């Protein structure tokens, strides 16, 4: 069986690994190829901090997001407990989430992260000392970052070590590719690219600009959830300062006003950043959609599964969504009786 996964971002590589490893272990002859216009370090995830946390997912049902993100958290825990943690860029990180308005303390993911606690008034008072911005609610928890610029090469190495193939190519029209290519199964993980290649008018960009600084003394994430709040997320060698979320803005250039908002805002949260060495700025377009699309197409000759529209959470959901892609594929194979009884 020949499988093509279109898209070499975190969703595509995760889906490709799970399909390849499952079918191989089931003894099925299988060839899995990831076909993508770009690979790491040039995908949307590569500039992100890769902090675990559901964000900007439109109306995607909470129960599904909970399941997908829990699987990714479990996957990151598995990596963190091995000698691969450093290579994969997986770090365990304490986080403080703050707001100047109100905060839902019953967030649906509080059982997934470690030790999620609401900040007491005393803790908030202590935090507010010397700040012009007074936080009114907050929570503390511990979770993972998986820095995509490290995680993606790590996952690609695992995929290729198992015989997975990589082809650099842009697919202009997925329907034509499905008809004209000799793949039996096509998995679409093209993110915002689905706007063009499957003509999905529901896709829209959510622009995000961040800065990276050197601040090795900082190992706490601060997430200001107020409207137009800033965030500070340490990675292995740098700290990500954010950020913007501008819907329908396609501008890939670094914007100086956004940079000022980011740098000034983060310095207000952690004044020591004033002297941090600036490393770079980066802009990416999150693949926004009313709801994430994860489904098999009905009725075609070939098996076609879509997995795109992960908004601001593609890293957080990658392993869980990839698992659902595999389950959909197994169902489709059974329905079509293309597979052996082992599957
Ligand atoms: C500033 C910023 C910060 C972020 N921070 C986080 C975070 O901390 N945690 C988190 O979970 N998420 C975060 N995100 C969101 C996350 O980066 C995305 O949700 C994620 O990258 C989506 O992954 P994807 O694989 O679905 O899409 P992408 O990463 O966009 O990958 C799509 C792939 O498909 C390829 N492609 C597209 N069209 C075609 C085509 N026609 N033919 C062939 N190939 C094609 C592309 O080249 C690319 O390889 C952040 C995003 C931004 C912009």
PDB file of N, CA and C in Angstrom, residues 6 11-12 15 57 60 68 174 187-204 287-295 297 304-311 314 317 321 325:
ATOM      1  N   UNK A   6       0.562  14.689   2.708  1.00  0.00           N
ATOM      2  CA  UNK A   6       0.910  15.987   2.125  1.00  0.00           C
ATOM      3  C   UNK A   6       1.034  17.001   3.265  1.00  0.00           C
ATOM      4  N   UNK A  11       1.816  18.359  12.104  1.00  0.00           N
ATOM      5  CA  UNK A  11       0.660  17.472  11.910  1.00  0.00           C
ATOM      6  C   UNK A  11       0.996  16.358  10.916  1.00  0.00           C
ATOM      7  N   UNK A  12       1.668  16.734   9.821  1.00  0.00           N
ATOM      8  CA  UNK A  12       1.993  15.749   8.782  1.00  0.00           C
ATOM      9  C   UNK A  12       3.007  14.719   9.249  1.00  0.00           C
ATOM     10  N   UNK A  15       1.464  12.317  11.757  1.00  0.00           N
ATOM     11  CA  UNK A  15       0.553  11.366  11.101  1.00  0.00           C
ATOM     12  C   UNK A  15       1.352  10.312  10.349  1.00  0.00           C
ATOM     13  N   UNK A  57      -8.757  27.739  18.725  1.00  0.00           N
ATOM     14  CA  UNK A  57      -9.259  26.560  18.002  1.00  0.00           C
ATOM     15  C   UNK A  57     -10.712  26.728  17.573  1.00  0.00           C
ATOM     16  N   UNK A  60     -14.032  24.130  17.731  1.00  0.00           N
ATOM     17  CA  UNK A  60     -13.698  22.698  17.784  1.00  0.00           C
ATOM     18  C   UNK A  60     -14.175  22.126  19.127  1.00  0.00           C
ATOM     19  N   UNK A  68      -7.201  14.893  22.225  1.00  0.00           N
ATOM     20  CA  UNK A  68      -5.997  15.053  21.391  1.00  0.00           C
ATOM     21  C   UNK A  68      -4.836  15.637  22.209  1.00  0.00           C
ATOM     22  N   UNK A 174      -5.231  19.284  -4.838  1.00  0.00           N
ATOM     23  CA  UNK A 174      -5.237  17.951  -4.214  1.00  0.00           C
ATOM     24  C   UNK A 174      -6.106  16.971  -5.000  1.00  0.00           C
ATOM     25  N   UNK A 187      -3.177  11.620   2.821  1.00  0.00           N
ATOM     26  CA  UNK A 187      -3.502  12.311   4.073  1.00  0.00           C
ATOM     27  C   UNK A 187      -3.144  13.783   3.878  1.00  0.00           C
ATOM     28  N   UNK A 188      -4.131  14.658   4.022  1.00  0.00           N
ATOM     29  CA  UNK A 188      -3.900  16.083   3.787  1.00  0.00           C
ATOM     30  C   UNK A 188      -3.617  16.820   5.099  1.00  0.00           C
ATOM     31  N   UNK A 189      -2.363  17.232   5.272  1.00  0.00           N
ATOM     32  CA  UNK A 189      -1.964  17.979   6.483  1.00  0.00           C
ATOM     33  C   UNK A 189      -1.291  19.279   6.058  1.00  0.00           C
ATOM     34  N   UNK A 190      -1.932  20.023   5.168  1.00  0.00           N
ATOM     35  CA  UNK A 190      -1.275  21.193   4.579  1.00  0.00           C
ATOM     36  C   UNK A 190      -1.546  22.486   5.339  1.00  0.00           C
ATOM     37  N   UNK A 191      -2.197  22.424   6.489  1.00  0.00           N
ATOM     38  CA  UNK A 191      -2.420  23.637   7.278  1.00  0.00           C
ATOM     39  C   UNK A 191      -3.122  24.712   6.447  1.00  0.00           C
ATOM     40  N   UNK A 192      -2.610  25.921   6.524  1.00  0.00           N
ATOM     41  CA  UNK A 192      -3.214  27.021   5.776  1.00  0.00           C
ATOM     42  C   UNK A 192      -3.183  26.776   4.265  1.00  0.00           C
ATOM     43  N   UNK A 193      -2.260  25.929   3.818  1.00  0.00           N
ATOM     44  CA  UNK A 193      -2.172  25.575   2.392  1.00  0.00           C
ATOM     45  C   UNK A 193      -3.460  24.956   1.862  1.00  0.00           C
ATOM     46  N   UNK A 194      -4.327  24.447   2.766  1.00  0.00           N
ATOM     47  CA  UNK A 194      -5.594  23.830   2.328  1.00  0.00           C
ATOM     48  C   UNK A 194      -6.548  24.859   1.716  1.00  0.00           C
ATOM     49  N   UNK A 195      -6.303  26.122   2.033  1.00  0.00           N
ATOM     50  CA  UNK A 195      -7.106  27.188   1.422  1.00  0.00           C
ATOM     51  C   UNK A 195      -6.981  27.121  -0.090  1.00  0.00           C
ATOM     52  N   UNK A 196      -5.774  26.817  -0.578  1.00  0.00           N
ATOM     53  CA  UNK A 196      -5.555  26.735  -2.029  1.00  0.00           C
ATOM     54  C   UNK A 196      -5.744  25.321  -2.539  1.00  0.00           C
ATOM     55  N   UNK A 197      -5.053  24.364  -1.937  1.00  0.00           N
ATOM     56  CA  UNK A 197      -4.993  23.050  -2.605  1.00  0.00           C
ATOM     57  C   UNK A 197      -6.282  22.245  -2.465  1.00  0.00           C
ATOM     58  N   UNK A 198      -7.123  22.511  -1.437  1.00  0.00           N
ATOM     59  CA  UNK A 198      -8.459  21.889  -1.428  1.00  0.00           C
ATOM     60  C   UNK A 198      -9.565  22.945  -1.522  1.00  0.00           C
ATOM     61  N   UNK A 199      -9.128  24.168  -1.800  1.00  0.00           N
ATOM     62  CA  UNK A 199     -10.080  25.296  -1.951  1.00  0.00           C
ATOM     63  C   UNK A 199     -11.024  25.405  -0.760  1.00  0.00           C
ATOM     64  N   UNK A 200     -10.466  25.289   0.437  1.00  0.00           N
ATOM     65  CA  UNK A 200     -11.267  25.409   1.650  1.00  0.00           C
ATOM     66  C   UNK A 200     -11.378  26.887   2.026  1.00  0.00           C
ATOM     67  N   UNK A 201     -12.522  27.484   1.692  1.00  0.00           N
ATOM     68  CA  UNK A 201     -12.750  28.914   1.950  1.00  0.00           C
ATOM     69  C   UNK A 201     -12.886  29.229   3.430  1.00  0.00           C
ATOM     70  N   UNK A 202     -12.998  28.194   4.262  1.00  0.00           N
ATOM     71  CA  UNK A 202     -13.134  28.414   5.710  1.00  0.00           C
ATOM     72  C   UNK A 202     -11.796  28.647   6.397  1.00  0.00           C
ATOM     73  N   UNK A 203     -10.711  28.461   5.636  1.00  0.00           N
ATOM     74  CA  UNK A 203      -9.389  28.657   6.245  1.00  0.00           C
ATOM     75  C   UNK A 203      -9.009  30.141   6.243  1.00  0.00           C
ATOM     76  N   UNK A 204      -8.390  30.590   7.323  1.00  0.00           N
ATOM     77  CA  UNK A 204      -7.920  31.982   7.367  1.00  0.00           C
ATOM     78  C   UNK A 204      -6.642  32.047   8.196  1.00  0.00           C
ATOM     79  N   UNK A 287      -2.809  28.324  11.058  1.00  0.00           N
ATOM     80  CA  UNK A 287      -3.896  27.860  10.177  1.00  0.00           C
ATOM     81  C   UNK A 287      -5.245  27.912  10.886  1.00  0.00           C
ATOM     82  N   UNK A 288      -5.939  29.067  10.767  1.00  0.00           N
ATOM     83  CA  UNK A 288      -7.219  29.253  11.447  1.00  0.00           C
ATOM     84  C   UNK A 288      -8.367  28.622  10.668  1.00  0.00           C
ATOM     85  N   UNK A 289      -9.386  28.174  11.417  1.00  0.00           N
ATOM     86  CA  UNK A 289     -10.584  27.581  10.798  1.00  0.00           C
ATOM     87  C   UNK A 289     -11.693  27.594  11.857  1.00  0.00           C
ATOM     88  N   UNK A 290     -12.948  27.663  11.445  1.00  0.00           N
ATOM     89  CA  UNK A 290     -14.058  27.645  12.409  1.00  0.00           C
ATOM     90  C   UNK A 290     -13.935  26.454  13.345  1.00  0.00           C
ATOM     91  N   UNK A 291     -13.695  25.278  12.765  1.00  0.00           N
ATOM     92  CA  UNK A 291     -13.390  24.077  13.550  1.00  0.00           C
ATOM     93  C   UNK A 291     -12.290  23.313  12.835  1.00  0.00           C
ATOM     94  N   UNK A 292     -11.468  22.661  13.608  1.00  0.00           N
ATOM     95  CA  UNK A 292     -10.397  21.827  13.041  1.00  0.00           C
ATOM     96  C   UNK A 292     -11.041  20.737  12.163  1.00  0.00           C
ATOM     97  N   UNK A 293     -10.445  20.463  10.999  1.00  0.00           N
ATOM     98  CA  UNK A 293     -11.002  19.418  10.125  1.00  0.00           C
ATOM     99  C   UNK A 293     -10.196  18.134  10.245  1.00  0.00           C
ATOM    100  N   UNK A 294     -10.805  17.120  10.813  1.00  0.00           N
ATOM    101  CA  UNK A 294     -10.144  15.812  10.902  1.00  0.00           C
ATOM    102  C   UNK A 294     -11.189  14.773  10.512  1.00  0.00           C
ATOM    103  N   UNK A 295     -11.185  14.362   9.247  1.00  0.00           N
ATOM    104  CA  UNK A 295     -12.214  13.429   8.754  1.00  0.00           C
ATOM    105  C   UNK A 295     -11.755  12.759   7.476  1.00  0.00           C
ATOM    106  N   UNK A 297     -12.729  11.473   3.661  1.00  0.00           N
ATOM    107  CA  UNK A 297     -13.687  11.804   2.604  1.00  0.00           C
ATOM    108  C   UNK A 297     -14.528  10.576   2.317  1.00  0.00           C
ATOM    109  N   UNK A 304      -8.952   9.167   1.410  1.00  0.00           N
ATOM    110  CA  UNK A 304      -8.441  10.529   1.594  1.00  0.00           C
ATOM    111  C   UNK A 304      -8.871  11.007   2.991  1.00  0.00           C
ATOM    112  N   UNK A 305      -7.881  11.406   3.781  1.00  0.00           N
ATOM    113  CA  UNK A 305      -8.169  11.888   5.143  1.00  0.00           C
ATOM    114  C   UNK A 305      -7.595  13.298   5.299  1.00  0.00           C
ATOM    115  N   UNK A 306      -8.411  14.186   5.857  1.00  0.00           N
ATOM    116  CA  UNK A 306      -7.960  15.562   6.093  1.00  0.00           C
ATOM    117  C   UNK A 306      -7.637  15.776   7.565  1.00  0.00           C
ATOM    118  N   UNK A 307      -6.536  16.480   7.829  1.00  0.00           N
ATOM    119  CA  UNK A 307      -6.109  16.789   9.202  1.00  0.00           C
ATOM    120  C   UNK A 307      -5.463  18.179   9.176  1.00  0.00           C
ATOM    121  N   UNK A 308      -6.310  19.218   9.237  1.00  0.00           N
ATOM    122  CA  UNK A 308      -5.764  20.576   9.180  1.00  0.00           C
ATOM    123  C   UNK A 308      -6.691  21.567   9.892  1.00  0.00           C
ATOM    124  N   UNK A 309      -6.169  22.790  10.115  1.00  0.00           N
ATOM    125  CA  UNK A 309      -6.955  23.839  10.782  1.00  0.00           C
ATOM    126  C   UNK A 309      -6.704  23.854  12.282  1.00  0.00           C
ATOM    127  N   UNK A 310      -5.420  23.666  12.675  1.00  0.00           N
ATOM    128  CA  UNK A 310      -5.072  23.520  14.095  1.00  0.00           C
ATOM    129  C   UNK A 310      -4.837  24.852  14.813  1.00  0.00           C
ATOM    130  N   UNK A 311      -5.086  25.968  14.131  1.00  0.00           N
ATOM    131  CA  UNK A 311      -5.018  27.277  14.779  1.00  0.00           C
ATOM    132  C   UNK A 311      -3.725  27.498  15.559  1.00  0.00           C
ATOM    133  N   UNK A 314      -1.278  23.624  17.006  1.00  0.00           N
ATOM    134  CA  UNK A 314      -0.857  22.478  16.188  1.00  0.00           C
ATOM    135  C   UNK A 314       0.133  21.564  16.885  1.00  0.00           C
ATOM    136  N   UNK A 317      -1.676  19.503  19.689  1.00  0.00           N
ATOM    137  CA  UNK A 317      -2.631  18.482  19.267  1.00  0.00           C
ATOM    138  C   UNK A 317      -2.017  17.424  18.361  1.00  0.00           C
ATOM    139  N   UNK A 321      -4.078  14.079  17.221  1.00  0.00           N
ATOM    140  CA  UNK A 321      -4.741  14.129  15.910  1.00  0.00           C
ATOM    141  C   UNK A 321      -4.176  13.047  14.997  1.00  0.00           C
ATOM    142  N   UNK A 325      -6.058  10.118  12.883  1.00  0.00           N
ATOM    143  CA  UNK A 325      -5.845   9.864  11.448  1.00  0.00           C
ATOM    144  C   UNK A 325      -5.634   8.363  11.244  1.00  0.00           C
TER     145      UNK A 325
END
